[in-house]
PDB file of C-alpha atoms in Angstrom:
ATOM      1  CA  MET A   1      20.088  35.699  12.966  1.00 70.00           C
ATOM      2  CA  SER A   2      19.705  32.785  15.346  1.00 74.00           C
ATOM      3  CA  SER A   3      21.624  29.567  15.153  1.00 79.00           C
ATOM      4  CA  PHE A   4      19.922  26.279  13.832  1.00 74.00           C
ATOM      5  CA  PHE A   5      18.073  24.141  16.276  1.00 66.00           C
ATOM      6  CA  GLU A   6      16.726  20.576  16.121  1.00 72.00           C
ATOM      7  CA  ASN A   7      13.049  19.844  16.515  1.00 63.00           C
ATOM      8  CA  LYS A   8      12.565  16.491  18.219  1.00 65.00           C
ATOM      9  CA  THR A   9       8.792  16.711  19.069  1.00 63.00           C
ATOM     10  CA  GLY A  10       7.364  17.012  15.535  1.00 62.00           C
ATOM     11  CA  PHE A  11       4.095  18.726  14.800  1.00 64.00           C
ATOM     12  CA  LYS A  12       0.928  18.318  16.818  1.00 71.00           C
ATOM     13  CA  GLN A  13      -2.067  16.602  15.182  1.00 73.00           C
ATOM     14  CA  GLY A  14      -4.195  19.183  13.489  1.00 80.00           C
ATOM     15  CA  ASP A  15      -1.217  21.557  12.845  1.00 83.00           C
ATOM     16  CA  PRO A  16      -1.734  23.072   9.302  1.00 86.00           C
ATOM     17  CA  LEU A  17       1.818  22.150   8.299  1.00 85.00           C
ATOM     18  CA  SER A  18       1.443  18.465   9.222  1.00 83.00           C
ATOM     19  CA  PRO A  19      -0.225  17.221   6.016  1.00 85.00           C
ATOM     20  CA  ILE A  20       2.032  19.325   3.828  1.00 87.00           C
ATOM     21  CA  LEU A  21       5.176  17.975   5.362  1.00 84.00           C
ATOM     22  CA  PHE A  22       3.825  14.452   5.428  1.00 84.00           C
ATOM     23  CA  ASN A  23       2.977  14.652   1.703  1.00 88.00           C
ATOM     24  CA  LEU A  24       6.484  16.036   0.870  1.00 88.00           C
ATOM     25  CA  ALA A  25       8.119  13.073   2.694  1.00 86.00           C
ATOM     26  CA  LEU A  26       5.797  10.612   1.114  1.00 88.00           C
ATOM     27  CA  GLN A  27       6.475  12.037  -2.381  1.00 91.00           C
ATOM     28  CA  LYS A  28      10.293  11.714  -1.742  1.00 89.00           C
ATOM     29  CA  MET A  29       9.610   8.078  -0.734  1.00 88.00           C
ATOM     30  CA  ILE A  30       7.580   7.356  -3.821  1.00 90.00           C
ATOM     31  CA  GLN A  31      10.100   8.921  -6.125  1.00 91.00           C
ATOM     32  CA  SER A  32      12.863   6.869  -4.562  1.00 89.00           C
ATOM     33  CA  ILE A  33      10.825   3.607  -4.940  1.00 89.00           C
ATOM     34  CA  LYS A  34      10.059   4.367  -8.647  1.00 90.00           C
ATOM     35  CA  VAL A  35      13.792   4.273  -9.619  1.00 89.00           C
ATOM     36  CA  VAL A  36      14.338   0.815  -8.034  1.00 88.00           C
ATOM     37  CA  PRO A  37      14.339  -1.677 -10.907  1.00 89.00           C
ATOM     38  CA  SER A  38      11.192  -3.710 -10.190  1.00 89.00           C
ATOM     39  CA  GLY A  39       7.572  -4.104 -10.965  1.00 88.00           C
ATOM     40  CA  ILE A  40       5.612  -4.843 -14.063  1.00 87.00           C
ATOM     41  CA  GLY A  41       5.927  -3.428 -17.558  1.00 88.00           C
ATOM     42  CA  ILE A  42       2.957  -1.475 -18.990  1.00 87.00           C
ATOM     43  CA  GLY A  43       3.962  -0.384 -22.497  1.00 90.00           C
ATOM     44  CA  LYS A  44       7.276   1.387 -22.184  1.00 89.00           C
ATOM     45  CA  GLU A  45       6.845   2.183 -18.462  1.00 87.00           C
ATOM     46  CA  GLN A  46       7.672   0.132 -15.386  1.00 88.00           C
ATOM     47  CA  LEU A  47       5.108   0.255 -12.622  1.00 89.00           C
ATOM     48  CA  ASN A  48       6.137  -0.662  -9.008  1.00 90.00           C
ATOM     49  CA  VAL A  49       4.147   1.688  -6.832  1.00 90.00           C
ATOM     50  CA  LEU A  50       0.654   2.984  -6.548  1.00 89.00           C
ATOM     51  CA  ALA A  51      -0.237   5.646  -3.957  1.00 89.00           C
ATOM     52  CA  TYR A  52      -3.336   7.518  -2.847  1.00 88.00           C
ATOM     53  CA  ALA A  53      -2.967   9.691   0.333  1.00 83.00           C
ATOM     54  CA  ASP A  54      -1.043   7.434   2.746  1.00 83.00           C
ATOM     55  CA  ASP A  55      -2.145   4.175   1.109  1.00 86.00           C
ATOM     56  CA  ILE A  56       0.734   2.678  -0.853  1.00 87.00           C
ATOM     57  CA  VAL A  57       0.699  -0.486  -2.956  1.00 88.00           C
ATOM     58  CA  LEU A  58       4.038  -2.071  -4.083  1.00 89.00           C
ATOM     59  CA  ILE A  59       3.917  -4.067  -7.215  1.00 87.00           C
ATOM     60  CA  VAL A  60       6.607  -6.652  -7.719  1.00 87.00           C
ATOM     61  CA  LYS A  61       7.271  -9.901  -9.571  1.00 84.00           C
ATOM     62  CA  ASN A  62       9.118 -11.809  -6.872  1.00 84.00           C
ATOM     63  CA  GLU A  63      10.440 -11.813  -3.275  1.00 84.00           C
ATOM     64  CA  ILE A  64      13.774 -10.240  -4.258  1.00 88.00           C
ATOM     65  CA  GLU A  65      11.937  -7.187  -5.632  1.00 89.00           C
ATOM     66  CA  ILE A  66       9.738  -6.691  -2.570  1.00 88.00           C
ATOM     67  CA  ARG A  67      12.721  -6.930  -0.349  1.00 89.00           C
ATOM     68  CA  LYS A  68      14.559  -4.174  -2.336  1.00 89.00           C
ATOM     69  CA  LEU A  69      11.436  -1.900  -2.264  1.00 89.00           C
ATOM     70  CA  ILE A  70      10.753  -2.382   1.489  1.00 90.00           C
ATOM     71  CA  VAL A  71      14.427  -1.695   2.398  1.00 90.00           C
ATOM     72  CA  GLU A  72      14.366   1.500   0.184  1.00 89.00           C
ATOM     73  CA  MET A  73      11.033   2.593   1.647  1.00 88.00           C
ATOM     74  CA  GLU A  74      12.205   1.968   5.212  1.00 89.00           C
ATOM     75  CA  ASN A  75      15.465   3.961   4.657  1.00 89.00           C
ATOM     76  CA  ILE A  76      13.666   6.903   3.269  1.00 87.00           C
ATOM     77  CA  ALA A  77      11.009   6.695   5.969  1.00 85.00           C
ATOM     78  CA  ARG A  78      13.686   6.676   8.676  1.00 87.00           C
ATOM     79  CA  ASN A  79      15.315   9.743   7.291  1.00 86.00           C
ATOM     80  CA  PHE A  80      12.053  11.630   7.807  1.00 82.00           C
ATOM     81  CA  GLY A  81      11.378  10.195  11.165  1.00 81.00           C
ATOM     82  CA  LEU A  82       8.609   7.894   9.864  1.00 83.00           C
ATOM     83  CA  GLN A  83       8.306   4.188  10.156  1.00 86.00           C
ATOM     84  CA  ILE A  84       6.367   1.427   8.446  1.00 88.00           C
ATOM     85  CA  ASN A  85       3.390   0.284  10.421  1.00 89.00           C
ATOM     86  CA  GLN A  86       3.894  -3.446  10.599  1.00 88.00           C
ATOM     87  CA  GLU A  87       0.260  -4.082  11.814  1.00 89.00           C
ATOM     88  CA  LYS A  88      -1.336  -2.237   8.873  1.00 89.00           C
ATOM     89  CA  THR A  89       1.086  -3.574   6.238  1.00 88.00           C
ATOM     90  CA  LYS A  90      -0.060  -6.784   4.562  1.00 87.00           C
ATOM     91  CA  TYR A  91       0.954  -8.640   1.292  1.00 85.00           C
ATOM     92  CA  ILE A  92      -0.935 -10.567  -1.219  1.00 81.00           C
ATOM     93  CA  THR A  93       0.300 -12.822  -4.062  1.00 76.00           C
ATOM     94  CA  VAL A  94      -1.687 -12.598  -7.110  1.00 70.00           C
ATOM     95  CA  GLU A  95       0.365 -14.477  -9.751  1.00 61.00           C
ATOM     96  CA  ARG A  96       0.291 -18.240  -9.269  1.00 54.00           C
ATOM     97  CA  LYS A  97       3.924 -18.837 -10.206  1.00 54.00           C
ATOM     98  CA  ASN A  98       5.094 -16.165  -7.668  1.00 50.00           C
ATOM     99  CA  SER A  99       7.793 -17.376  -5.205  1.00 50.00           C
ATOM    100  CA  LEU A 100       6.095 -15.492  -2.427  1.00 52.00           C
ATOM    101  CA  LYS A 101       3.164 -17.936  -2.605  1.00 51.00           C
ATOM    102  CA  LYS A 102       5.511 -20.686  -1.448  1.00 53.00           C
ATOM    103  CA  ASN A 103       5.838 -18.984   1.981  1.00 51.00           C
ATOM    104  CA  ASN A 104       3.859 -21.417   4.060  1.00 52.00           C
ATOM    105  CA  THR A 105       4.213 -19.468   7.254  1.00 57.00           C
ATOM    106  CA  GLY A 106       1.821 -16.728   6.188  1.00 75.00           C
ATOM    107  CA  HIS A 107       4.436 -14.068   6.998  1.00 84.00           C
ATOM    108  CA  LEU A 108       7.167 -12.389   5.028  1.00 87.00           C
ATOM    109  CA  LYS A 109      10.195 -11.284   7.180  1.00 89.00           C
ATOM    110  CA  ILE A 110      12.199  -8.337   5.894  1.00 88.00           C
ATOM    111  CA  LYS A 111      14.816  -6.773   8.290  1.00 87.00           C
ATOM    112  CA  ASN A 112      12.948  -6.277  11.593  1.00 87.00           C
ATOM    113  CA  TYR A 113       9.543  -6.427  10.000  1.00 89.00           C
ATOM    114  CA  LYS A 114       7.154  -9.328   9.752  1.00 90.00           C
ATOM    115  CA  PHE A 115       4.276  -8.824   7.213  1.00 90.00           C
ATOM    116  CA  GLU A 116       1.169 -10.893   7.254  1.00 88.00           C
ATOM    117  CA  ARG A 117       0.063 -12.688   4.097  1.00 86.00           C
ATOM    118  CA  VAL A 118      -3.579 -12.232   3.220  1.00 84.00           C
ATOM    119  CA  GLU A 119      -5.750 -13.998   0.523  1.00 82.00           C
ATOM    120  CA  ASN A 120      -7.698 -10.823  -0.259  1.00 81.00           C
ATOM    121  CA  PHE A 121      -8.012  -7.186   0.828  1.00 80.00           C
ATOM    122  CA  LYS A 122      -9.740  -3.982  -0.200  1.00 81.00           C
ATOM    123  CA  TYR A 123      -7.789  -1.063  -1.763  1.00 82.00           C
ATOM    124  CA  LEU A 124      -9.567   2.054  -2.584  1.00 84.00           C
ATOM    125  CA  GLY A 125     -12.981   0.212  -2.640  1.00 81.00           C
ATOM    126  CA  PHE A 126     -11.718  -2.577  -5.005  1.00 79.00           C
ATOM    127  CA  LYS A 127     -11.349  -6.080  -3.682  1.00 78.00           C
ATOM    128  CA  LEU A 128      -8.053  -7.727  -4.684  1.00 78.00           C
ATOM    129  CA  ASN A 129      -7.654 -11.444  -4.258  1.00 76.00           C
ATOM    130  CA  GLU A 130      -5.013 -14.102  -4.907  1.00 76.00           C
ATOM    131  CA  ASP A 131      -6.751 -15.708  -7.844  1.00 72.00           C
ATOM    132  CA  SER A 132      -7.024 -12.377  -9.710  1.00 70.00           C
ATOM    133  CA  ASN A 133     -10.664 -13.049  -9.946  1.00 72.00           C
ATOM    134  CA  ASN A 134     -12.924  -9.958  -9.530  1.00 75.00           C
ATOM    135  CA  HIS A 135     -16.175 -12.043  -9.957  1.00 78.00           C
ATOM    136  CA  ILE A 136     -17.069 -11.789  -6.190  1.00 77.00           C
ATOM    137  CA  ASP A 137     -16.304  -8.112  -6.059  1.00 77.00           C
ATOM    138  CA  LEU A 138     -18.401  -7.349  -9.135  1.00 84.00           C
ATOM    139  CA  GLN A 139     -21.340  -9.443  -7.677  1.00 86.00           C
ATOM    140  CA  GLU A 140     -21.161  -7.419  -4.391  1.00 85.00           C
ATOM    141  CA  ARG A 141     -21.242  -4.142  -6.362  1.00 84.00           C
ATOM    142  CA  ILE A 142     -24.210  -5.364  -8.411  1.00 89.00           C
ATOM    143  CA  GLN A 143     -26.018  -6.373  -5.204  1.00 89.00           C
ATOM    144  CA  ASN A 144     -25.307  -2.980  -3.600  1.00 85.00           C
ATOM    145  CA  ALA A 145     -26.561  -1.092  -6.704  1.00 87.00           C
ATOM    146  CA  LYS A 146     -29.800  -3.220  -6.673  1.00 86.00           C
ATOM    147  CA  VAL A 147     -30.398  -2.494  -3.009  1.00 84.00           C
ATOM    148  CA  THR A 148     -29.823   1.268  -3.615  1.00 83.00           C
ATOM    149  CA  TYR A 149     -31.904   1.413  -6.723  1.00 82.00           C
ATOM    150  CA  PHE A 150     -34.926  -0.403  -5.128  1.00 80.00           C
ATOM    151  CA  MET A 151     -34.703   1.405  -1.810  1.00 77.00           C
ATOM    152  CA  PRO A 152     -37.845   3.363  -1.051  1.00 74.00           C
ATOM    153  CA  GLN A 153     -37.435   6.964  -2.096  1.00 69.00           C
ATOM    154  CA  ILE A 154     -38.314   9.544   0.503  1.00 66.00           C
ATOM    155  CA  LEU A 155     -40.130  12.500  -0.992  1.00 58.00           C
ATOM    156  CA  PHE A 156     -40.128  15.941   0.722  1.00 60.00           C
TER     157      PHE A 156
END
């Protein structure tokens, strides 16, 4: 039997093990985030994270909670050799009373990260906005449905 060795190069893109190992690391991160006391109550459950593939949404009530979740997420990611992509990470404040909305700089600084504040963004095809108003998104969906419905049908 050979001795243990350390792999410092990772897996190449397209390697069949890459998505499996990434999903295992991501699952560990999500489980760790779920136990951090934060988020919103839905019935008897606390909800502080939504995830689909590599898209993660953290749900918090205030700046203290987001700081705790980002620190936890960064610690777990670092253990797996992953890092938070600061360019792709944004935050939005939906509740009007939220202390994050008072941040006039448009950025939230946590550790070495600086996250951009946005007024709206699309997550899994649904447009979220600061006012928690889905009227514009619904109008766009209705318009897209009309265009598709009245599109000339090609018959073979």
